[in-house]
């Protein structure tokens, strides 16, 4: 049988109900998906608007909640940064649904590879066992693994707006509207709860205060001075930084893990041979495995494999590649997202109550479309432009008026204008109310352990 | 509100603290979600090492005896404070050699290991105590009494920390406690599997006989190479991967490398 048209829609509605589809349909679906993915480059070009999502890890009901909060496909464009499978109880349904949606709406949904989309990792962390349990054989697992090998390694989002369009969304109960910037400000960062209510708003180049001045900055760069007032945890915004002035928005690179010392330009990612199992070393491995850390330059993970990279590496890479932001996933962050290094990189995590026991919230990142211009030419007016390179990457001048980062970037970089970050709307959500099939019992069951 | 995270993010079904008192002993457990960014940064500073990925810093299990001023408390911070912070006992992931060789060829200049420490979070934590001290003893925990199907008046399973070792296995410290009419048993278990490298199970059991006020603490450390365990299991009819995730079933395949017994009698 063929899985086109109405069959595909049937499969989608079956998977939406969290019911697996028959093995022959999976085979057909995976074949179709491979045909589609093989045409994609290692770095998929994506136009804003798009909603960027992090790890899912088989938490099917939370994926449904994500679609409820972020809008359904194809009304909303999605970019998933990998780790669809393992850990959760419904890796199969989650991955197959995303794959169906990909085949059904290829231009509306982008899937890139995470380190869990690998034969070796899925054998250890649950997906293999789940396929075996649900189908009685490893065939479905094998079909899926073949698809994994074709998934792109990254995506490049262009055409994102520098500021968020004004919304008429209601305010959350616990929001502090007095702290919000005035209506005519350009909104750089906005955080909404799962009901679509605004919890926090931050203007670019505004004097507005944070809604929670006493909160600890979740992620202040080591080179940034500790501001007395800080933006919301998770964002890199600091009131002392006055936000960043609006300017041309560079592109946004999305990868699962992070950077690699073998990759200094995005073109080098394009040259990799990706159609293979994730190797244990090399550029492809690094893109799926590496982590940012508060260090200078490159470092080695204490585990004996894997790289860590610091703020200077991100800033140089972004500058060189005309990027304003790197979005990545891979690491659990309790607030759902975490901006680091003056908002030059963000971790997005989309699995709430991870492993059904962490109690963390999840987030998705919406980038708006630059309404005034399509493509690469950005709007510009007298208010913007930052005055010839005085400011840098999101937080230009510290509380004392000192320019930052000059020691990191060097004079050469300072002489040029750095790219402005896109307007970022984070929607934060909690775990879906569970039907409790297969879930760990809420109360632990008493047992006569010894 | 912080940053968008809803104020109340308790994991569903977890009460904040629950407690039971029995013959002058009070048993309390608390279960909350993992720490948020702020408290993690604080803990990071105090500990001097990167905390595990999932850190249940507000959780604890505690047994108190008010009359003698004795208590024993199990919490993540104190357990992590006993993790080696120097890097002397640092393990390497299974493919480290291959990875290092290739790296050295290409990036001689990248050689700094960032903040070395025992990232497997192996701890020999036996609980934080106050009041009358334990003394070395020969008397084992009376298993026969614990095998009786006495009613369980109070039961909890409290996780203190967990780390996925960057998808190279698992490290987990958790606490189980059951209180019966005449006695209680608490088991704090550190379980670590570094894939293709090593297994560790370190159990601390605390037994209390309410009528006599006798407390017995037993510590048992088990360790074996991954390959040895895998080979042993391959000879059985068991589901090898499933057992490797289950310390209860694994323990019998991993030899004891260290054991100690202590007791205290509380008046």
XYZ file of C-alpha atoms in Angstrom:
717
model
C 0.000 0.000 0.000
C 1.062 3.559 -0.378
C 0.988 6.166 2.329
C -0.013 9.188 0.325
C -2.947 11.565 0.647
C -5.775 10.222 2.704
C -3.763 7.296 4.068
C -1.272 9.776 5.411
C -4.009 11.845 6.993
C -5.407 8.696 8.539
C -2.001 7.807 9.919
C -1.661 11.312 11.334
C -4.975 11.155 13.147
C -4.165 7.704 14.476
C -0.790 8.892 15.769
C -2.347 12.022 17.239
C -4.418 9.661 19.341
C -1.127 8.121 20.449
C -1.821 4.851 18.648
C 1.018 3.287 16.659
C 0.482 2.675 12.932
C 1.024 -0.766 11.365
C 4.532 -1.853 10.500
C 4.002 -1.754 6.731
C 2.837 1.843 7.005
C 5.905 2.729 9.017
C 8.077 1.227 6.307
C 6.303 3.214 3.651
C 6.431 6.401 5.703
C 10.144 6.032 6.383
C 10.797 5.425 2.712
C 8.898 8.595 1.781
C 10.654 10.578 4.481
C 14.062 9.425 3.272
C 13.243 10.502 -0.271
C 12.358 13.912 1.084
C 15.262 14.306 3.497
C 17.886 13.222 1.002
C 17.051 16.349 -0.985
C 17.763 18.565 2.008
C 21.222 19.961 2.547
C 23.142 19.397 5.755
C 21.999 22.887 6.725
C 18.365 23.469 5.829
C 17.348 26.977 4.879
C 14.273 28.097 6.803
C 12.381 31.372 6.459
C 10.922 33.110 9.475
C 8.356 33.020 10.950
C 9.260 29.791 12.655
C 8.917 28.214 16.066
C 12.077 26.532 17.315
C 11.772 23.531 19.639
C 14.278 21.573 21.686
C 14.348 18.016 22.997
C 11.088 16.010 23.026
C 12.336 12.619 24.238
C 9.249 10.584 23.560
C 6.997 12.667 25.800
C 4.101 12.414 23.401
C 1.451 14.131 25.514
C 3.782 17.039 26.088
C 4.388 17.264 22.339
C 0.617 17.624 21.965
C 0.711 20.336 24.601
C 3.514 22.003 22.627
C 1.306 22.071 19.528
C -1.584 23.423 21.590
C 0.577 26.222 22.966
C 2.496 26.985 19.787
C -0.229 26.389 17.206
C -0.867 23.388 15.029
C 0.952 22.303 11.877
C 0.632 23.697 9.203
C -0.635 26.958 10.731
C 2.645 27.347 12.577
C 6.030 26.536 11.022
C 8.159 24.352 13.244
C 11.816 23.549 13.540
C 12.670 20.682 15.871
C 16.294 20.445 16.955
C 16.459 16.718 17.511
C 16.232 14.215 20.378
C 12.734 13.106 19.451
C 13.230 9.676 20.954
C 14.439 7.842 24.086
C 13.698 8.352 27.795
C 9.952 8.942 27.456
C 7.330 6.231 26.978
C 6.126 7.272 23.525
C 9.203 7.781 21.395
C 7.635 5.820 18.585
C 4.386 7.790 18.392
C 6.215 11.107 18.837
C 8.783 10.474 16.120
C 6.351 8.928 13.653
C 3.901 11.784 14.091
C 6.629 14.347 13.421
C 7.735 12.321 10.422
C 4.175 12.113 9.076
C 3.806 15.860 9.463
C 7.117 16.311 7.670
C 5.960 14.186 4.742
C 2.538 15.858 4.713
C 3.828 19.467 5.031
C 7.494 19.365 4.008
C 7.872 23.137 3.937
C 6.172 23.695 7.253
C 8.257 21.515 9.490
C 11.992 20.982 9.723
C 13.560 18.143 11.642
C 17.257 18.100 12.424
C 19.261 15.362 14.045
C 19.994 15.051 17.738
C 22.543 12.785 19.362
C 19.737 10.389 20.319
C 18.859 9.836 16.667
C 21.471 7.108 16.547
C 21.464 3.319 16.555
C 23.858 3.056 19.427
C 22.146 5.536 21.744
C 18.601 4.292 21.065
C 19.688 0.761 21.912
C 20.627 1.889 25.392
C 18.082 4.594 26.178
C 14.722 3.132 25.349
C 13.630 3.582 21.732
C 14.862 0.162 20.631
C 13.109 -1.573 23.519
C 9.933 0.392 22.851
C 9.847 -0.681 19.179
C 10.471 -4.261 20.173
C 7.691 -4.105 22.740
C 5.170 -2.465 20.440
C 5.856 -4.487 17.278
C 7.506 -7.671 18.479
C 10.451 -7.150 16.179
C 13.200 -4.614 15.586
C 12.067 -3.817 12.043
C 10.413 -0.528 12.903
C 13.444 0.545 14.890
C 15.586 -0.267 11.863
C 13.387 1.768 9.505
C 13.523 4.726 11.864
C 17.299 4.509 12.212
C 17.609 4.652 8.448
C 15.637 7.904 8.540
C 17.900 9.233 11.316
C 20.865 8.946 8.950
C 19.202 11.318 6.523
C 18.194 14.034 8.980
C 19.879 17.391 8.434
C 22.568 18.499 10.879
C 21.438 22.087 11.197
C 19.135 24.794 9.945
C 19.663 28.411 9.103
C 16.748 30.725 9.795
C 16.698 33.946 7.804
C 14.260 36.798 7.617
C 13.514 37.025 11.326
C 12.229 40.334 12.607
C 14.362 42.368 14.960
C 11.446 43.149 17.191
C 8.252 41.391 18.060
C 5.027 42.709 16.624
C 2.814 44.150 19.330
C 0.349 41.623 20.633
C -2.902 42.177 22.349
C -2.295 39.217 24.573
C -3.625 39.572 28.098
C -1.249 39.851 31.007
C -0.547 36.945 33.279
C -1.771 37.326 36.853
C 1.697 37.534 38.239
C 3.133 39.838 35.575
C 4.163 43.316 36.569
C 2.907 45.617 33.817
C 4.617 48.627 35.394
C 7.887 47.040 34.444
C 6.879 46.660 30.827
C 8.253 49.009 28.213
C 5.943 51.608 26.696
C 3.712 50.667 23.805
C 5.819 52.258 21.130
C 8.995 50.460 22.163
C 10.476 47.706 20.095
C 10.014 44.457 21.905
C 13.123 42.282 21.960
C 12.092 39.518 24.338
C 8.698 38.396 25.502
C 7.779 35.450 27.661
C 4.290 34.014 27.511
C 2.743 31.289 29.592
C 0.822 28.326 28.232
C -2.399 30.361 28.250
C -0.789 32.904 25.951
C -0.628 35.532 28.680
C 2.354 37.828 28.812
C 4.529 37.198 31.824
C 7.467 39.331 30.912
C 8.418 41.809 28.253
C 11.656 43.507 27.478
C 12.308 46.303 25.032
C 15.342 46.730 22.920
C 17.284 49.786 23.990
C 14.752 50.650 26.630
C 15.106 51.832 30.171
C 12.455 49.525 31.397
C 13.179 47.543 34.472
C 12.987 43.887 34.770
C 9.800 42.459 36.135
C 11.811 40.804 38.839
C 14.684 42.982 39.877
C 15.771 40.704 42.671
C 16.034 37.582 40.600
C 19.327 35.984 39.950
C 20.505 36.234 36.369
C 20.304 32.735 35.059
C 23.047 33.281 32.645
C 25.301 36.186 32.892
C 28.390 35.947 30.842
C 31.619 35.953 32.821
C 32.781 38.946 30.880
C 29.683 40.937 31.598
C 29.647 42.960 34.764
C 27.179 41.757 37.325
C 24.284 44.089 36.902
C 22.441 45.278 39.929
C 19.223 44.849 38.057
C 18.779 41.984 35.753
C 16.390 40.803 33.149
C 14.361 37.739 33.689
C 16.290 34.597 34.386
C 16.807 32.691 31.215
C 17.172 35.805 29.112
C 20.432 37.518 28.626
C 18.777 40.854 28.994
C 20.039 43.158 31.674
C 18.570 46.492 32.461
C 22.001 47.966 32.836
C 22.764 46.949 29.317
C 19.898 49.047 28.074
C 18.957 46.251 25.738
C 20.424 46.131 22.336
C 19.552 48.655 19.759
C 17.718 47.431 16.779
C 19.708 46.702 13.721
C 19.939 44.261 10.886
C 19.185 40.815 12.151
C 21.656 38.206 11.116
C 20.603 34.648 10.506
C 19.945 32.143 13.298
C 21.823 28.857 13.211
C 20.045 25.907 14.794
C 21.978 22.793 15.784
C 21.323 20.166 18.405
C 24.526 20.421 20.433
C 26.818 23.233 19.438
C 29.957 24.211 17.598
C 33.027 22.247 16.566
C 36.644 23.362 16.339
C 36.623 21.791 12.877
C 33.860 24.105 11.730
C 34.546 27.795 11.392
C 32.047 28.503 8.651
C 28.582 27.193 7.954
C 29.794 26.115 4.522
C 32.024 23.589 6.244
C 28.946 21.972 7.750
C 27.496 21.785 4.244
C 30.495 19.782 3.067
C 30.149 16.971 5.610
C 28.982 13.523 4.585
C 26.087 13.188 7.001
C 24.394 10.027 5.751
C 25.790 7.711 8.364
C 25.499 6.686 12.000
C 26.609 9.522 14.302
C 30.379 8.993 14.573
C 32.256 9.067 17.874
C 34.423 11.949 16.819
C 34.737 14.621 14.198
C 32.703 17.626 13.161
C 29.380 15.807 12.848
C 29.780 14.360 16.325
C 30.647 17.765 17.794
C 27.620 19.494 16.251
C 25.357 16.979 17.987
C 27.221 16.676 21.268
C 29.156 19.783 22.314
C 28.056 22.250 24.998
C 28.666 25.925 25.692
C 30.383 26.653 28.988
C 31.680 29.637 30.921
C 35.238 29.222 29.679
C 37.626 30.996 27.347
C 38.090 29.363 23.977
C 37.758 25.617 23.565
C 37.986 23.084 26.355
C 37.779 19.349 26.775
C 34.977 17.797 28.701
C 36.221 16.100 31.873
C 34.481 12.948 30.602
C 37.349 12.333 28.226
C 35.398 13.015 25.036
C 33.581 16.045 23.732
C 34.265 19.746 23.444
C 33.107 22.725 25.452
C 33.156 26.196 23.956
C 33.168 29.647 25.500
C 31.633 33.033 24.737
C 34.517 34.160 22.533
C 34.084 31.134 20.277
C 30.374 31.822 19.830
C 30.880 35.511 19.189
C 33.614 34.947 16.634
C 31.597 32.252 14.882
C 28.484 34.406 14.767
C 30.418 37.371 13.507
C 32.188 35.416 10.839
C 29.000 33.793 9.607
C 26.777 36.828 9.869
C 24.687 35.191 12.552
C 22.878 36.986 15.323
C 22.065 33.909 17.354
C 22.736 30.209 17.715
C 19.788 28.173 18.940
C 20.586 24.739 20.326
C 19.002 22.128 22.574
C 20.718 19.102 24.181
C 20.859 20.299 27.788
C 18.060 20.303 30.315
C 17.339 23.833 31.531
C 14.831 24.222 34.317
C 13.281 27.419 32.958
C 12.794 25.904 29.478
C 15.286 28.243 27.848
C 18.581 29.812 28.753
C 20.341 32.561 26.891
C 24.071 32.805 27.355
C 26.963 34.964 26.293
C 25.035 38.226 25.852
C 22.205 36.476 24.042
C 24.450 35.120 21.293
C 23.395 31.538 22.038
C 20.272 30.066 23.536
C 19.418 26.605 24.811
C 15.802 25.630 24.180
C 14.352 22.668 26.067
C 10.887 21.375 25.155
C 10.361 18.360 27.411
C 8.458 19.533 30.527
C 8.721 17.455 33.709
C 11.552 15.602 32.009
C 11.487 11.854 32.511
C 8.142 12.431 34.276
C 9.905 13.457 37.450
C 12.033 16.620 37.076
C 9.241 19.141 37.478
C 10.891 21.531 35.014
C 8.992 23.726 32.574
C 9.566 23.614 28.824
C 9.795 26.364 26.224
C 9.594 27.023 22.518
C 11.122 30.005 20.757
C 9.132 31.962 18.198
C 10.914 34.124 15.663
C 8.682 36.532 13.816
C 8.818 37.396 10.176
C 10.387 40.664 9.239
C 7.239 42.211 7.821
C 8.741 45.129 5.997
C 11.206 43.209 3.889
C 11.572 39.692 2.768
C 14.962 38.144 2.425
C 18.147 39.777 3.513
C 17.522 43.491 3.299
C 16.365 44.743 6.633
C 14.424 47.814 7.397
C 16.293 50.649 8.867
C 15.282 54.038 10.130
C 16.817 56.846 12.025
C 16.174 55.296 15.390
C 18.163 52.242 14.615
C 21.518 51.281 13.420
C 23.475 51.677 16.579
C 25.662 54.495 15.413
C 28.495 52.884 13.576
C 29.627 49.963 15.575
C 29.665 51.316 19.077
C 27.606 48.521 20.500
C 28.103 44.862 20.389
C 25.887 41.851 20.297
C 22.947 42.434 22.469
C 24.413 44.260 25.403
C 26.703 46.922 24.275
C 27.564 49.167 27.102
C 27.711 48.262 30.745
C 26.493 50.318 33.645
C 29.648 52.393 33.677
C 29.470 53.182 30.045
C 32.366 50.905 29.264
C 32.305 48.984 26.072
C 32.398 45.282 26.561
C 33.964 42.461 24.751
C 36.672 44.459 23.100
C 39.240 42.231 24.709
C 37.401 39.181 23.512
C 36.622 40.163 20.000
C 39.644 42.281 19.329
C 39.753 45.611 17.629
C 39.034 44.168 14.229
C 35.650 42.932 15.289
C 34.878 46.110 17.137
C 35.393 48.099 14.013
C 32.485 46.338 12.398
C 28.883 46.284 13.326
C 27.795 43.138 14.976
C 24.480 41.579 14.174
C 21.479 42.319 16.236
C 19.553 39.475 17.759
C 16.089 38.710 16.463
C 13.012 39.466 18.498
C 12.427 36.405 20.648
C 9.107 35.224 21.998
C 9.353 32.325 24.410
C 6.274 30.346 25.209
C 6.718 28.461 28.416
C 4.580 25.451 29.242
C 4.220 22.715 31.789
C 3.664 19.024 31.373
C 0.349 18.029 29.842
C -2.246 16.761 32.270
C -1.509 13.087 31.947
C -3.736 10.311 31.305
C -1.767 7.953 33.373
C -1.292 5.075 30.962
C 2.197 3.831 31.432
C 3.153 6.725 33.639
C 4.931 6.171 36.898
C 2.488 6.169 39.760
C 2.104 9.520 41.418
C 2.533 8.020 44.824
C 5.341 5.526 45.088
C 4.062 2.024 45.606
C 5.167 0.659 48.930
C 7.391 -2.379 48.558
C 9.245 -4.647 50.928
C 12.689 -3.654 49.723
C 15.650 -4.922 51.677
C 7.684 34.826 39.049
C 11.082 34.291 37.643
C 11.614 34.546 33.950
C 8.558 33.062 32.823
C 8.619 29.979 34.889
C 5.327 29.641 36.695
C 5.729 30.156 40.406
C 4.355 26.803 41.306
C 6.092 24.109 39.337
C 5.764 21.248 41.734
C 5.890 17.930 40.056
C 2.386 16.572 39.945
C 1.444 14.429 42.857
C 4.341 15.412 45.036
C 3.416 16.742 48.404
C 5.909 19.102 49.868
C 6.804 17.160 52.990
C 5.311 14.166 54.670
C 6.021 12.826 58.065
C 5.231 10.085 60.575
C 6.125 9.656 64.219
C 6.620 6.347 65.954
C 7.941 5.662 69.476
C 9.795 8.960 69.679
C 11.234 8.666 66.178
C 10.067 11.134 63.527
C 10.517 10.270 59.887
C 10.205 13.068 57.318
C 10.624 13.122 53.553
C 10.327 16.004 51.138
C 9.981 15.871 47.372
C 10.178 18.910 45.129
C 11.158 19.481 41.468
C 14.742 19.924 40.356
C 16.409 23.167 41.294
C 16.155 26.183 39.044
C 19.036 28.133 37.569
C 19.590 30.470 40.544
C 19.850 27.831 43.301
C 21.951 25.644 40.989
C 24.464 28.460 40.535
C 24.599 28.853 44.294
C 25.159 25.161 44.823
C 27.789 25.165 42.098
C 29.708 27.864 43.947
C 29.429 26.189 47.338
C 30.358 22.741 46.049
C 33.092 23.816 43.683
C 31.960 21.277 41.088
C 29.255 21.341 38.429
C 26.118 19.841 39.985
C 24.444 16.916 38.218
C 21.986 17.619 35.448
C 18.987 16.763 37.606
C 19.502 18.045 41.062
C 16.718 17.622 43.583
C 18.331 20.000 46.029
C 15.206 20.521 48.118
C 14.570 16.834 48.650
C 15.538 14.958 51.754
C 14.795 11.964 53.937
C 15.329 12.336 57.672
C 15.011 10.250 60.805
C 15.016 12.094 64.119
C 14.990 10.969 67.714
C 14.124 14.039 69.755
C 14.869 12.585 73.202
C 18.536 11.891 72.430
C 19.028 14.732 69.948
C 20.017 12.169 67.324
C 19.171 12.494 63.659
C 20.293 11.286 60.296
C 19.544 13.235 57.155
C 20.041 12.362 53.495
C 20.295 15.287 51.088
C 21.893 16.007 47.734
C 24.284 18.729 48.806
C 26.028 16.704 51.503
C 26.192 13.678 49.194
C 27.768 15.730 46.396
C 30.189 17.335 48.818
C 31.763 13.876 49.156
C 32.344 13.516 45.395
C 36.022 13.747 44.483
C 36.638 17.307 43.348
C 40.222 16.922 42.170
C 39.976 14.788 39.097
C 42.274 12.142 40.627
C 39.631 9.458 40.411
C 38.191 10.638 37.141
C 36.751 7.995 34.835
C 36.853 8.199 31.062
C 34.015 7.323 28.722
C 34.527 4.161 26.710
C 35.459 5.829 23.426
C 37.708 8.408 25.046
C 40.943 6.924 23.733
C 39.766 6.915 20.140
C 38.427 10.409 20.546
C 41.572 11.762 22.195
C 43.866 10.305 19.539
C 41.968 11.976 16.757
C 41.732 15.206 18.657
C 45.446 15.331 19.348
C 46.217 15.052 15.681
C 43.950 17.915 14.802
C 43.923 20.247 17.752
C 47.102 20.122 19.726
C 46.282 23.463 21.229
C 43.001 22.363 22.788
C 44.179 20.361 25.731
C 42.754 21.985 28.797
C 40.328 19.741 30.574
C 37.619 22.019 31.870
C 37.171 21.821 35.646
C 38.192 18.202 36.223
C 36.306 16.328 38.945
C 34.638 12.953 39.375
C 31.819 13.625 36.927
C 30.332 10.202 37.645
C 29.210 11.773 40.939
C 30.306 8.667 42.833
C 29.756 9.242 46.516
C 30.302 7.163 49.639
C 27.703 9.247 51.463
C 26.233 7.488 54.481
C 24.003 10.317 55.632
C 24.567 13.478 57.656
C 24.285 12.775 61.366
C 24.022 14.706 64.597
C 23.801 13.600 68.226
C 25.076 10.319 69.695
C 27.599 8.858 67.220
C 27.590 5.456 65.551
C 30.170 2.929 66.722
C 31.676 0.075 64.701
C 29.715 -3.087 65.251
C 29.435 -6.689 64.127
C 25.717 -6.988 64.417
C 24.004 -7.215 61.039
C 20.579 -5.849 60.144
C 18.016 -8.536 61.142
C 16.758 -9.440 57.673
C 14.286 -11.996 58.953
C 12.347 -9.285 60.766
C 12.289 -7.188 57.611
C 11.036 -10.017 55.446
C 7.885 -10.337 57.491
C 4.873 -8.821 55.774
C 4.220 -6.325 58.554
C 1.965 -3.472 57.461
C 3.844 -0.535 55.962
C 2.631 2.611 57.716
C 4.770 5.011 55.743
C 6.653 4.625 52.500
C 8.530 6.997 50.265
C 11.030 6.979 47.456
C 12.997 10.213 47.231
C 15.440 10.989 44.488
C 18.357 13.253 45.417
C 20.217 13.571 42.155
C 20.579 12.009 38.736
C 22.890 12.552 35.807
C 22.854 10.910 32.411
C 26.636 11.208 32.134
C 26.115 12.919 28.769
C 24.354 9.819 27.469
C 27.119 7.518 28.596
C 25.113 5.813 31.286
C 23.510 6.917 34.521
C 24.414 8.117 37.974
C 21.617 8.286 40.495
C 21.299 8.745 44.221
C 17.963 7.959 45.770
C 16.442 7.094 49.079
C 13.735 4.604 49.961
C 12.157 4.318 53.347
C 9.501 2.063 54.846
C 8.150 2.338 58.353
C 6.469 -0.652 59.960
C 4.806 -0.729 63.409
C 7.920 -1.914 65.237
C 10.864 -0.881 62.998
C 11.962 0.948 59.913
C 14.371 0.456 57.057
C 15.925 3.180 54.958
C 18.017 2.446 51.880
C 20.045 5.153 50.195
C 21.499 3.854 46.970
C 24.037 5.312 44.624
C 23.827 3.554 41.277
C 26.214 4.310 38.457
C 26.608 2.668 35.082
C 29.233 4.063 32.759
C 28.461 2.283 29.498
C 31.177 -0.166 28.475
C 33.297 0.872 31.461
C 32.027 0.129 34.973
C 29.098 -0.490 37.360
C 28.916 0.844 40.918
C 26.246 0.259 43.542
C 26.782 1.838 46.945
C 24.090 1.129 49.499
C 23.611 2.693 52.892
C 20.959 0.951 54.980
C 19.637 2.370 58.212
C 17.583 0.082 60.418
C 15.752 1.267 63.531
C 14.113 -0.982 66.112
C 11.718 1.355 67.867
C 11.274 -0.570 71.141
C 14.997 -0.752 71.924
C 16.105 2.486 70.247
C 18.772 0.522 68.400
C 19.976 1.937 65.098
C 22.113 -0.114 62.702
C 23.845 1.454 59.722
C 25.291 -0.783 57.049
C 27.310 0.410 54.068
C 27.950 -1.910 51.130
C 29.866 -0.890 48.018
C 29.773 -3.047 44.916
C 31.802 -2.507 41.779
C 32.587 -4.446 38.623
C 33.786 -3.820 35.106
C 31.006 -3.488 32.570
C 32.398 -6.177 30.317
C 32.595 -8.723 33.142
C 28.957 -8.126 34.075
C 27.871 -8.212 30.466
C 29.577 -11.563 29.915
C 28.036 -13.032 33.054
C 24.585 -11.864 32.013
C 25.052 -13.139 28.463
C 25.230 -16.628 29.951
C 21.798 -16.247 31.530
C 18.404 -16.140 29.910
C 17.852 -12.629 31.212
C 17.201 -9.493 29.203
C 20.700 -8.052 29.517
C 19.854 -4.424 28.784
C 16.892 -4.416 31.147
C 18.981 -5.807 34.002
C 21.709 -3.264 33.367
C 19.187 -0.542 34.123
C 17.936 -2.164 37.312
C 20.251 -2.066 40.322
C 17.929 -4.394 42.267
C 18.560 -7.200 39.823
C 22.133 -6.211 39.045
C 23.421 -6.319 42.595
C 23.791 -10.102 42.652
C 26.137 -9.944 39.642
C 28.416 -7.302 41.145
C 30.835 -8.278 43.925
C 31.081 -6.387 47.197
C 34.269 -4.339 47.425
C 33.655 -2.620 50.738
C 31.369 -3.141 53.706
C 30.960 -1.640 57.133
C 28.567 -2.024 60.062
C 27.873 0.488 62.801
C 25.292 0.922 65.489
C 23.973 3.315 68.069
C 21.495 2.804 70.889
C 19.345 5.828 71.591
C 17.789 6.430 74.997
